[in-house]
């Protein structure tokens, strides 16, 4: 969703305040595509600070389905987004100072709400997603979800490629 910033960037510096619909239906990353299963409208407020500096505030809540890293069951991950960005639309990203945020979500006189929130979601994305702390994962032989039942597979034991390390530790203990 694009929001027109003409009013706030004009000589009158009117504050722009809108509640808009998030158009994004999924989160796409190199690791995969994750569906957004629920979302609330986004409340956006853009106000003039000085020169071409703006304060952009956005608030919303979304829920994304992310597969568990061990058993692959979908985990509903809630993102409560409440961001405040201090941007100078007169500067390029290379010219930004420490107190200013990058402004790749502003193009000319338009604020791209989806792009702004995508960046916020990425910065809050968990490195490891688990359905529960004690998730048992999948059987390495048959693929059975060990949280929902057991299987009759034999424990494959140590990966044969690790035998060199095992032998090193065995010799180390004997010394």
Coordinates of N, CA, C and O in Angstrom, one line a residue:
X1 N 0.8 -1.2 0.0 CA 0.0 0.0 0.0 C 0.9 1.2 0.0 O 1.8 1.3 0.8
X2 N 0.6 2.1 -0.9 CA 1.4 3.4 -1.0 C 0.6 4.5 -0.4 O -0.6 4.6 -0.6
X3 N 1.3 5.3 0.4 CA 0.7 6.5 1.0 C 1.3 7.7 0.4 O 2.6 7.8 0.4
X4 N 0.5 8.7 0.0 CA 1.0 9.9 -0.6 C 1.5 10.8 0.5 O 0.8 11.2 1.4
X5 N 2.8 11.3 0.4 CA 3.4 12.2 1.4 C 3.4 13.6 0.9 O 4.1 14.4 1.5
X6 N 2.7 14.0 -0.1 CA 2.7 15.4 -0.6 C 2.4 16.4 0.4 O 3.1 17.4 0.5
X7 N 1.4 16.1 1.3 CA 1.0 17.1 2.3 C 2.1 17.3 3.3 O 2.3 18.5 3.7
X8 N 2.7 16.3 3.8 CA 3.7 16.4 4.8 C 5.0 17.0 4.2 O 5.7 17.7 4.9
X9 N 5.3 16.8 2.9 CA 6.5 17.4 2.3 C 6.3 18.8 1.7 O 7.2 19.4 1.3
X10 N 5.0 19.2 1.7 CA 4.7 20.6 1.1 C 5.1 21.6 2.1 O 5.6 21.3 3.3
X11 N 5.0 22.9 1.8 CA 5.3 24.0 2.7 C 4.5 24.1 3.9 O 4.8 24.6 4.9
X12 N 3.3 23.5 3.8 CA 2.3 23.5 5.0 C 2.7 22.4 6.0 O 2.2 22.5 7.1
X13 N 3.4 21.4 5.6 CA 3.9 20.3 6.5 C 2.7 19.7 7.3 O 2.8 19.5 8.5
X14 N 1.6 19.4 6.6 CA 0.5 18.7 7.3 C 0.9 17.3 7.7 O 1.5 16.6 6.9
X15 N 0.5 16.9 8.9 CA 0.8 15.5 9.3 C -0.2 14.6 8.5 O -1.4 14.9 8.4
X16 N 0.4 13.5 8.1 CA -0.4 12.5 7.4 C -0.7 11.3 8.3 O 0.2 10.8 8.9
X17 N -2.0 11.0 8.5 CA -2.3 10.0 9.4 C -3.4 9.1 8.7 O -4.5 9.6 8.4
X18 N -3.1 7.8 8.5 CA -4.0 7.0 7.8 C -4.0 5.6 8.4 O -3.0 5.1 9.0
X19 N -5.1 4.9 8.3 CA -5.2 3.4 8.6 C -5.4 2.7 7.3 O -6.4 3.0 6.6
X20 N -4.5 1.9 6.9 CA -4.5 1.2 5.6 C -4.4 -0.3 5.8 O -4.0 -0.8 6.8
X21 N -4.8 -1.0 4.7 CA -4.7 -2.4 4.7 C -3.3 -2.9 4.2 O -2.7 -2.3 3.3
X22 N -2.8 -3.9 4.9 CA -1.5 -4.5 4.5 C -1.8 -5.4 3.3 O -2.6 -6.2 3.4
X23 N -1.1 -5.1 2.2 CA -1.3 -5.9 1.0 C -0.5 -7.2 0.9 O -0.9 -8.1 0.2
X24 N 0.5 -7.2 1.7 CA 1.4 -8.4 1.7 C 0.6 -9.7 2.1 O -0.1 -9.6 3.1
X25 N 0.7 -10.8 1.4 CA 0.0 -12.0 1.8 C 1.0 -13.1 2.3 O 0.6 -14.1 2.9
X26 N 2.3 -12.8 2.0 CA 3.3 -13.8 2.5 C 4.6 -13.1 2.6 O 4.8 -12.0 2.1
X27 N 5.5 -13.7 3.4 CA 6.9 -13.2 3.6 C 7.8 -14.1 2.8 O 7.9 -15.3 2.9
X28 N 8.5 -13.5 1.8 CA 9.4 -14.2 0.9 C 10.8 -13.9 1.3 O 11.2 -12.7 1.4
X29 N 11.6 -15.0 1.6 CA 13.0 -14.9 1.9 C 13.7 -16.0 1.2 O 13.1 -16.9 0.6
X30 N 15.1 -16.0 1.2 CA 15.8 -17.0 0.6 C 15.5 -18.4 1.2 O 15.6 -19.4 0.5
X31 N 15.2 -18.4 2.5 CA 14.9 -19.7 3.2 C 13.6 -20.2 2.8 O 13.3 -21.4 3.2
X32 N 12.7 -19.5 2.2 CA 11.4 -20.0 1.9 C 10.3 -18.9 1.8 O 10.6 -17.7 2.0
X33 N 9.1 -19.3 1.6 CA 7.9 -18.4 1.5 C 7.0 -18.8 2.7 O 6.6 -19.9 2.8
X34 N 6.6 -17.8 3.5 CA 5.8 -18.0 4.7 C 4.5 -17.3 4.6 O 4.5 -16.0 4.5
X35 N 3.4 -18.0 4.7 CA 2.1 -17.3 4.5 C 1.7 -16.4 5.8 O 2.0 -16.8 6.9
X36 N 1.1 -15.3 5.5 CA 0.6 -14.5 6.6 C -0.9 -15.0 6.8 O -1.7 -14.9 5.9
X37 N -1.1 -15.5 8.0 CA -2.4 -16.1 8.2 C -3.5 -15.2 8.9 O -4.6 -15.5 8.8
X38 N -3.0 -14.1 9.5 CA -3.9 -13.1 9.9 C -3.2 -11.8 10.0 O -1.9 -11.7 10.2
X39 N -3.9 -10.7 9.8 CA -3.3 -9.4 9.9 C -4.3 -8.3 10.2 O -5.5 -8.5 9.9
X40 N -3.8 -7.3 10.9 CA -4.7 -6.2 11.3 C -4.4 -5.0 10.4 O -3.3 -4.9 9.8
X41 N -5.3 -4.0 10.3 CA -5.0 -2.8 9.5 C -3.7 -2.1 10.1 O -3.5 -2.2 11.3
X42 N -3.0 -1.4 9.3 CA -1.8 -0.7 9.7 C -2.2 0.8 10.0 O -2.7 1.5 9.1
X43 N -1.8 1.3 11.2 CA -2.0 2.7 11.5 C -0.7 3.4 11.2 O 0.3 3.0 11.8
X44 N -0.7 4.4 10.3 CA 0.5 5.1 9.9 C 0.4 6.5 10.2 O -0.7 7.2 9.9
X45 N 1.4 7.1 10.8 CA 1.4 8.6 11.0 C 2.8 9.1 10.6 O 3.8 8.6 11.0
X46 N 2.8 10.1 9.7 CA 4.0 10.7 9.2 C 4.0 12.2 9.5 O 3.0 12.9 9.1
X47 N 5.0 12.7 10.2 CA 5.0 14.1 10.6 C 6.3 14.7 10.2 O 7.4 14.0 10.2
X48 N 6.3 16.0 9.9 CA 7.5 16.8 9.5 C 8.3 17.1 10.8 O 7.7 17.5 11.8
X49 N 9.6 17.0 10.7 CA 10.4 17.4 11.8 C 11.1 18.8 11.4 O 10.9 19.8 12.0
X50 N 11.9 18.7 10.3 CA 12.6 20.0 9.8 C 13.2 19.6 8.5 O 13.5 18.5 8.2
X51 N 13.3 20.6 7.6 CA 13.9 20.4 6.3 C 13.1 19.3 5.6 O 11.9 19.4 5.4
X52 N 13.8 18.2 5.2 CA 13.2 17.1 4.6 C 13.2 15.9 5.5 O 13.1 14.7 5.0
X53 N 13.3 16.1 6.8 CA 13.3 15.1 7.8 C 11.9 14.8 8.2 O 11.1 15.7 8.5
X54 N 11.6 13.5 8.3 CA 10.2 13.0 8.7 C 10.3 12.0 9.8 O 11.3 11.3 9.9
X55 N 9.3 11.9 10.6 CA 9.1 10.9 11.6 C 8.0 10.0 11.1 O 6.9 10.5 11.0
X56 N 8.3 8.7 10.8 CA 7.3 7.8 10.3 C 7.0 6.7 11.4 O 7.9 6.1 11.9
X57 N 5.7 6.7 11.8 CA 5.3 5.7 12.8 C 4.3 4.7 12.1 O 3.4 5.2 11.4
X58 N 4.4 3.4 12.4 CA 3.5 2.4 11.9 C 3.3 1.4 13.0 O 4.2 1.0 13.7
X59 N 2.0 1.0 13.1 CA 1.6 0.0 14.1 C 0.7 -1.0 13.5 O -0.3 -0.6 12.8
X60 N 0.9 -2.3 13.7 CA 0.0 -3.4 13.3 C 0.4 -4.6 14.0 O 1.4 -4.7 14.8
X61 N -0.4 -5.7 13.7 CA -0.1 -7.0 14.3 C -0.4 -8.0 13.1 O -1.4 -7.9 12.5
X62 N 0.6 -8.9 12.9 CA 0.4 -10.0 11.9 C 0.8 -11.3 12.5 O 1.6 -11.4 13.5
X63 N 0.2 -12.4 12.0 CA 0.6 -13.8 12.4 C 1.1 -14.5 11.1 O 0.4 -14.5 10.1
X64 N 2.3 -15.1 11.2 CA 2.9 -15.8 10.1 C 3.0 -17.3 10.4 O 3.4 -17.6 11.6
X65 N 2.8 -18.2 9.5 CA 3.0 -19.6 9.7 C 4.4 -19.9 9.2 O 4.8 -19.8 8.1
X66 N 5.2 -20.4 10.2 CA 6.6 -20.8 10.0 C 6.8 -22.2 10.4 O 6.4 -22.6 11.5
X67 N 7.4 -23.1 9.5 CA 7.6 -24.5 9.9 C 8.6 -24.6 11.1 O 9.6 -23.9 11.1
X68 N 8.3 -25.5 12.0 CA 9.3 -25.8 13.1 C 10.6 -26.3 12.5 O 10.6 -27.1 11.6
X69 N 11.7 -25.9 13.1 CA 13.0 -26.3 12.5 C 13.3 -27.8 12.8 O 14.2 -28.4 12.2
X70 N 12.6 -28.5 13.7 CA 12.8 -29.9 14.0 C 11.8 -30.8 13.4 O 12.2 -31.8 12.8
X71 N 10.5 -30.5 13.5 CA 9.5 -31.4 13.0 C 8.7 -31.0 11.8 O 7.9 -31.7 11.3
X72 N 8.9 -29.7 11.4 CA 8.3 -29.1 10.2 C 6.8 -28.8 10.4 O 6.2 -28.4 9.4
X73 N 6.2 -29.0 11.6 CA 4.8 -28.6 11.8 C 4.8 -27.0 11.8 O 5.7 -26.4 12.2
X74 N 3.7 -26.5 11.3 CA 3.6 -25.0 11.2 C 3.4 -24.4 12.6 O 2.7 -25.0 13.5
X75 N 4.2 -23.4 12.8 CA 4.1 -22.6 14.1 C 3.6 -21.2 13.8 O 4.0 -20.6 12.8
X76 N 2.6 -20.8 14.5 CA 2.0 -19.5 14.3 C 2.9 -18.5 15.1 O 2.9 -18.5 16.3
X77 N 3.5 -17.6 14.4 CA 4.4 -16.6 15.0 C 3.8 -15.3 14.9 O 3.5 -14.8 13.8
X78 N 3.5 -14.6 16.0 CA 2.9 -13.3 16.0 C 4.0 -12.2 16.0 O 4.9 -12.3 16.8
X79 N 3.8 -11.2 15.2 CA 4.6 -10.1 15.1 C 3.8 -8.9 15.5 O 2.9 -8.5 14.8
X80 N 4.1 -8.2 16.6 CA 3.5 -7.0 17.0 C 4.4 -5.9 16.6 O 5.5 -5.7 17.2
X81 N 4.1 -5.2 15.6 CA 5.0 -4.2 15.0 C 4.6 -2.8 15.4 O 3.4 -2.4 15.2
X82 N 5.5 -2.1 16.0 CA 5.3 -0.7 16.4 C 6.6 0.0 16.1 O 7.5 0.0 17.0
X83 N 6.8 0.6 14.9 CA 8.1 1.1 14.5 C 8.0 2.6 14.4 O 7.0 3.2 14.0
X84 N 9.1 3.3 14.7 CA 9.3 4.7 14.5 C 10.6 4.9 13.7 O 11.6 4.4 14.2
X85 N 10.5 5.5 12.6 CA 11.6 5.8 11.7 C 11.8 7.3 11.5 O 10.9 8.0 11.1
X86 N 13.1 7.7 11.8 CA 13.4 9.1 11.5 C 14.2 9.1 10.2 O 15.4 8.6 10.2
X87 N 13.6 9.7 9.2 CA 14.3 9.6 7.9 C 14.4 11.1 7.3 O 13.7 12.0 7.6
X88 N 15.4 11.2 6.4 CA 15.6 12.4 5.7 C 15.5 12.1 4.2 O 16.4 11.4 3.7
X89 N 14.4 12.4 3.6 CA 14.2 12.1 2.2 C 15.1 12.8 1.2 O 15.1 12.5 0.1
X90 N 15.8 13.8 1.7 CA 16.7 14.6 0.9 C 18.1 13.9 0.8 O 18.9 14.3 0.0
X91 N 18.3 12.9 1.6 CA 19.6 12.2 1.5 C 19.5 10.8 0.9 O 18.5 10.2 1.0
X92 N 20.6 10.4 0.3 CA 20.7 9.0 -0.2 C 21.0 8.1 1.0 O 21.5 8.6 2.1
X93 N 20.8 6.8 0.9 CA 21.2 5.9 2.0 C 22.7 6.0 2.4 O 23.0 5.8 3.5
X94 N 23.5 6.3 1.4 CA 25.0 6.4 1.7 C 25.3 7.6 2.5 O 26.3 7.6 3.2
X95 N 24.5 8.6 2.5 CA 24.8 9.9 3.2 C 24.2 9.9 4.6 O 24.3 10.9 5.3
X96 N 23.5 8.8 5.0 CA 22.8 8.8 6.3 C 23.7 8.9 7.5 O 24.8 8.4 7.4
X97 N 23.3 9.6 8.5 CA 24.1 9.7 9.7 C 23.5 8.6 10.7 O 22.5 8.0 10.4
X98 N 24.2 8.5 11.9 CA 23.7 7.4 12.8 C 22.3 7.7 13.3 O 21.6 6.7 13.6
X99 N 21.9 8.9 13.5 CA 20.6 9.2 14.1 C 19.4 9.0 13.1 O 18.3 9.1 13.4
X100 N 19.8 8.8 11.8 CA 18.7 8.7 10.8 C 18.6 7.2 10.3 O 19.6 6.5 10.2
X101 N 17.4 6.8 10.0 CA 17.2 5.4 9.5 C 17.3 5.5 8.0 O 17.0 6.5 7.4
X102 N 17.5 4.3 7.4 CA 17.5 4.2 5.9 C 16.1 4.4 5.5 O 15.1 4.2 6.2
X103 N 15.9 4.9 4.3 CA 14.6 5.3 3.8 C 14.2 4.6 2.5 O 13.6 5.2 1.6
X104 N 14.6 3.3 2.3 CA 14.3 2.6 1.1 C 12.8 2.3 0.9 O 12.4 1.9 -0.2
X105 N 12.0 2.6 1.9 CA 10.6 2.4 1.8 C 9.9 3.7 1.3 O 8.6 3.7 1.2
X106 N 10.6 4.8 1.1 CA 10.1 6.0 0.6 C 10.7 6.2 -0.8 O 11.9 6.2 -1.0
X107 N 9.8 6.4 -1.8 CA 10.2 6.7 -3.2 C 9.5 7.9 -3.6 O 8.3 7.9 -3.8
X108 N 10.2 9.0 -3.8 CA 9.7 10.3 -4.2 C 8.7 10.8 -3.1 O 9.1 11.0 -2.0
X109 N 7.4 10.9 -3.5 CA 6.4 11.4 -2.5 C 5.5 10.3 -2.0 O 4.4 10.5 -1.6
X110 N 6.0 9.0 -2.1 CA 5.2 7.9 -1.6 C 5.9 7.0 -0.6 O 7.1 6.7 -0.8
X111 N 5.2 6.6 0.4 CA 5.6 5.7 1.4 C 5.1 4.3 1.1 O 3.8 4.2 1.0
X112 N 5.9 3.3 1.0 CA 5.5 2.0 0.7 C 5.4 1.2 2.1 O 6.4 0.9 2.7
X113 N 4.2 1.1 2.6 CA 3.9 0.5 3.9 C 4.4 -0.9 3.9 O 5.0 -1.3 4.9
X114 N 4.1 -1.7 2.9 CA 4.5 -3.1 2.9 C 6.0 -3.2 3.0 O 6.6 -4.1 3.8
X115 N 6.8 -2.4 2.3 CA 8.2 -2.4 2.3 C 8.8 -2.0 3.7 O 9.7 -2.6 4.2
X116 N 8.1 -1.0 4.3 CA 8.5 -0.6 5.7 C 8.3 -1.8 6.7 O 9.2 -2.1 7.4
X117 N 7.2 -2.4 6.6 CA 6.9 -3.5 7.6 C 7.7 -4.7 7.3 O 8.1 -5.5 8.2
X118 N 8.0 -5.0 6.0 CA 8.8 -6.2 5.7 C 10.2 -6.1 6.4 O 10.7 -7.0 7.0
X119 N 10.8 -4.9 6.3 CA 12.0 -4.7 7.0 C 11.9 -4.9 8.5 O 12.8 -5.5 9.1
X120 N 10.8 -4.5 9.1 CA 10.6 -4.7 10.6 C 10.5 -6.1 10.9 O 11.0 -6.6 11.9
X121 N 9.7 -6.8 10.1 CA 9.5 -8.3 10.3 C 10.9 -9.0 10.2 O 11.2 -9.9 11.0
X122 N 11.7 -8.7 9.2 CA 13.0 -9.3 9.0 C 13.9 -9.1 10.2 O 14.6 -10.0 10.7
X123 N 13.8 -7.9 10.8 CA 14.7 -7.6 11.9 C 14.2 -8.4 13.2 O 15.0 -8.5 14.1
X124 N 13.0 -8.8 13.2 CA 12.4 -9.5 14.4 C 12.3 -11.0 14.1 O 11.7 -11.7 15.0
X125 N 12.7 -11.5 13.0 CA 12.6 -12.9 12.6 C 13.5 -13.8 13.5 O 14.7 -13.5 13.7
X126 N 13.0 -14.8 14.1 CA 13.7 -15.7 14.9 C 14.7 -16.6 14.1 O 14.4 -17.0 13.0
X127 N 15.9 -16.8 14.6 CA 16.9 -17.6 14.0 C 16.4 -19.1 14.0 O 16.6 -19.8 13.0
X128 N 15.9 -19.5 15.1 CA 15.4 -20.9 15.2 C 13.9 -20.8 15.7 O 13.6 -20.2 16.7
X129 N 13.1 -21.5 15.0 CA 11.6 -21.6 15.3 C 11.3 -23.0 15.7 O 11.5 -23.9 15.0
X130 N 10.8 -23.1 16.9 CA 10.4 -24.5 17.4 C 8.9 -24.4 17.8 O 8.4 -23.4 18.3
X131 N 8.2 -25.6 17.6 CA 6.8 -25.7 18.0 C 6.7 -25.7 19.5 O 5.7 -25.2 20.0
X132 N 7.7 -26.3 20.1 CA 7.8 -26.3 21.6 C 9.2 -26.5 22.0 O 10.0 -27.1 21.2
X133 N 9.6 -26.2 23.2 CA 11.0 -26.3 23.6 C 11.5 -27.8 23.5 O 12.7 -28.0 23.1
X134 N 10.7 -28.7 23.8 CA 11.1 -30.1 23.9 C 10.7 -30.9 22.6 O 10.5 -32.1 22.6
X135 N 10.7 -30.2 21.5 CA 10.3 -30.8 20.2 C 11.3 -32.0 19.9 O 12.5 -31.8 20.0
X136 N 10.8 -33.2 19.6 CA 11.6 -34.3 19.3 C 12.0 -34.4 17.9 O 12.9 -35.2 17.6
X137 N 11.4 -33.7 17.0 CA 11.8 -33.7 15.6 C 11.3 -34.9 14.8 O 10.3 -35.5 15.2
X138 N 12.0 -35.2 13.7 CA 11.6 -36.3 12.9 C 12.6 -37.5 13.0 O 13.7 -37.3 13.2
X139 N 12.1 -38.7 12.8 CA 12.9 -39.9 12.8 C 13.9 -39.7 11.6 O 13.4 -39.4 10.5
X140 N 15.1 -40.0 11.8 CA 16.1 -39.8 10.7 C 16.0 -40.9 9.6 O 16.5 -40.8 8.5
X141 N 15.3 -42.0 10.0 CA 15.2 -43.1 9.0 C 13.9 -43.0 8.2 O 13.9 -43.0 7.0
X142 N 12.7 -42.9 8.9 CA 11.4 -43.0 8.2 C 10.7 -41.7 8.1 O 9.7 -41.6 7.4
X143 N 11.1 -40.7 8.9 CA 10.5 -39.4 8.8 C 9.3 -39.2 9.7 O 8.6 -38.2 9.7
X144 N 9.0 -40.1 10.6 CA 7.9 -40.0 11.5 C 8.1 -38.8 12.5 O 9.2 -38.6 13.0
X145 N 7.0 -38.1 12.7 CA 7.1 -37.0 13.7 C 7.1 -37.6 15.0 O 6.1 -38.2 15.5
X146 N 8.2 -37.5 15.8 CA 8.4 -38.2 17.1 C 7.6 -37.5 18.2 O 7.5 -38.0 19.3
X147 N 7.0 -36.3 17.9 CA 6.1 -35.7 18.9 C 4.7 -36.3 18.9 O 4.0 -36.3 19.9
X148 N 4.3 -36.9 17.8 CA 3.0 -37.5 17.7 C 3.0 -39.0 17.8 O 1.9 -39.6 17.9
X149 N 4.1 -39.7 17.8 CA 4.2 -41.1 17.9 C 5.6 -41.6 17.7 O 6.5 -40.9 17.4
X150 N 5.8 -42.9 18.0 CA 7.1 -43.5 17.9 C 7.1 -44.3 16.6 O 6.1 -44.6 16.0
X151 N 8.3 -44.8 16.2 CA 8.4 -45.7 15.1 C 9.2 -46.9 15.5 O 9.8 -46.9 16.6
X152 N 9.3 -47.8 14.6 CA 10.0 -49.1 14.9 C 11.4 -49.1 14.3 O 12.0 -50.2 14.1
X153 N 11.9 -48.0 13.9 CA 13.2 -47.9 13.3 C 14.3 -48.1 14.3 O 14.2 -47.7 15.5
X154 N 15.4 -48.7 13.9 CA 16.6 -48.8 14.8 C 17.3 -47.5 14.8 O 17.4 -46.8 13.8
X155 N 17.8 -47.2 16.0 CA 18.6 -45.9 16.1 C 19.8 -46.0 15.2 O 20.6 -47.0 15.4
X156 N 20.0 -45.1 14.3 CA 21.1 -45.2 13.3 C 22.4 -45.0 14.0 O 23.5 -45.3 13.5
X157 N 22.4 -44.5 15.2 CA 23.7 -44.2 15.9 C 24.5 -43.1 15.4 O 23.9 -42.2 14.7
X158 N 25.8 -43.1 15.6 CA 26.6 -42.0 15.2 C 26.8 -42.1 13.7 O 27.0 -43.2 13.1
X159 N 26.8 -40.9 13.1 CA 27.1 -40.8 11.6 C 28.5 -41.4 11.3 O 29.4 -41.1 12.0
X160 N 28.6 -42.4 10.4 CA 29.9 -43.0 10.1 C 31.0 -42.0 9.8 O 32.1 -42.3 10.0
X161 N 30.6 -40.9 9.3 CA 31.7 -39.9 9.0 C 32.3 -39.3 10.2 O 33.4 -38.7 10.2
X162 N 31.7 -39.5 11.4 CA 32.2 -39.0 12.6 C 33.1 -40.1 13.3 O 33.6 -39.8 14.4
X163 N 33.3 -41.2 12.7 CA 34.1 -42.3 13.3 C 35.6 -41.8 13.6 O 36.2 -42.2 14.5
X164 N 36.1 -41.0 12.7 CA 37.4 -40.4 12.9 C 37.5 -39.6 14.2 O 38.4 -39.8 15.0
X165 N 36.5 -38.8 14.5 CA 36.5 -38.0 15.7 C 36.3 -38.9 16.9 O 36.9 -38.8 17.9
X166 N 35.4 -39.9 16.8 CA 35.2 -40.9 17.9 C 36.5 -41.6 18.2 O 36.9 -41.7 19.4
X167 N 37.3 -42.0 17.2 CA 38.5 -42.7 17.5 C 39.5 -41.8 18.1 O 40.3 -42.2 19.0
X168 N 39.6 -40.5 17.7 CA 40.5 -39.6 18.3 C 40.2 -39.4 19.8 O 41.1 -39.4 20.7
X169 N 38.9 -39.3 20.2 CA 38.5 -39.2 21.6 C 38.8 -40.5 22.4 O 39.2 -40.4 23.5
X170 N 38.6 -41.6 21.7 CA 38.9 -42.9 22.3 C 40.4 -43.0 22.7 O 40.7 -43.4 23.8
X171 N 41.2 -42.6 21.8 CA 42.7 -42.6 22.0 C 43.0 -41.6 23.1 O 43.9 -41.8 23.9
X172 N 42.4 -40.5 23.1 CA 42.6 -39.4 24.0 C 42.3 -39.8 25.5 O 43.1 -39.5 26.4
X173 N 41.2 -40.6 25.6 CA 40.8 -41.1 27.0 C 41.8 -42.1 27.5 O 42.0 -42.2 28.7
X174 N 42.4 -42.9 26.6 CA 43.4 -43.9 27.1 C 44.7 -43.3 27.6 O 45.4 -44.0 28.3
X175 N 45.0 -42.2 27.2 CA 46.3 -41.6 27.5 C 46.3 -41.0 28.9 O 45.5 -40.8 29.7

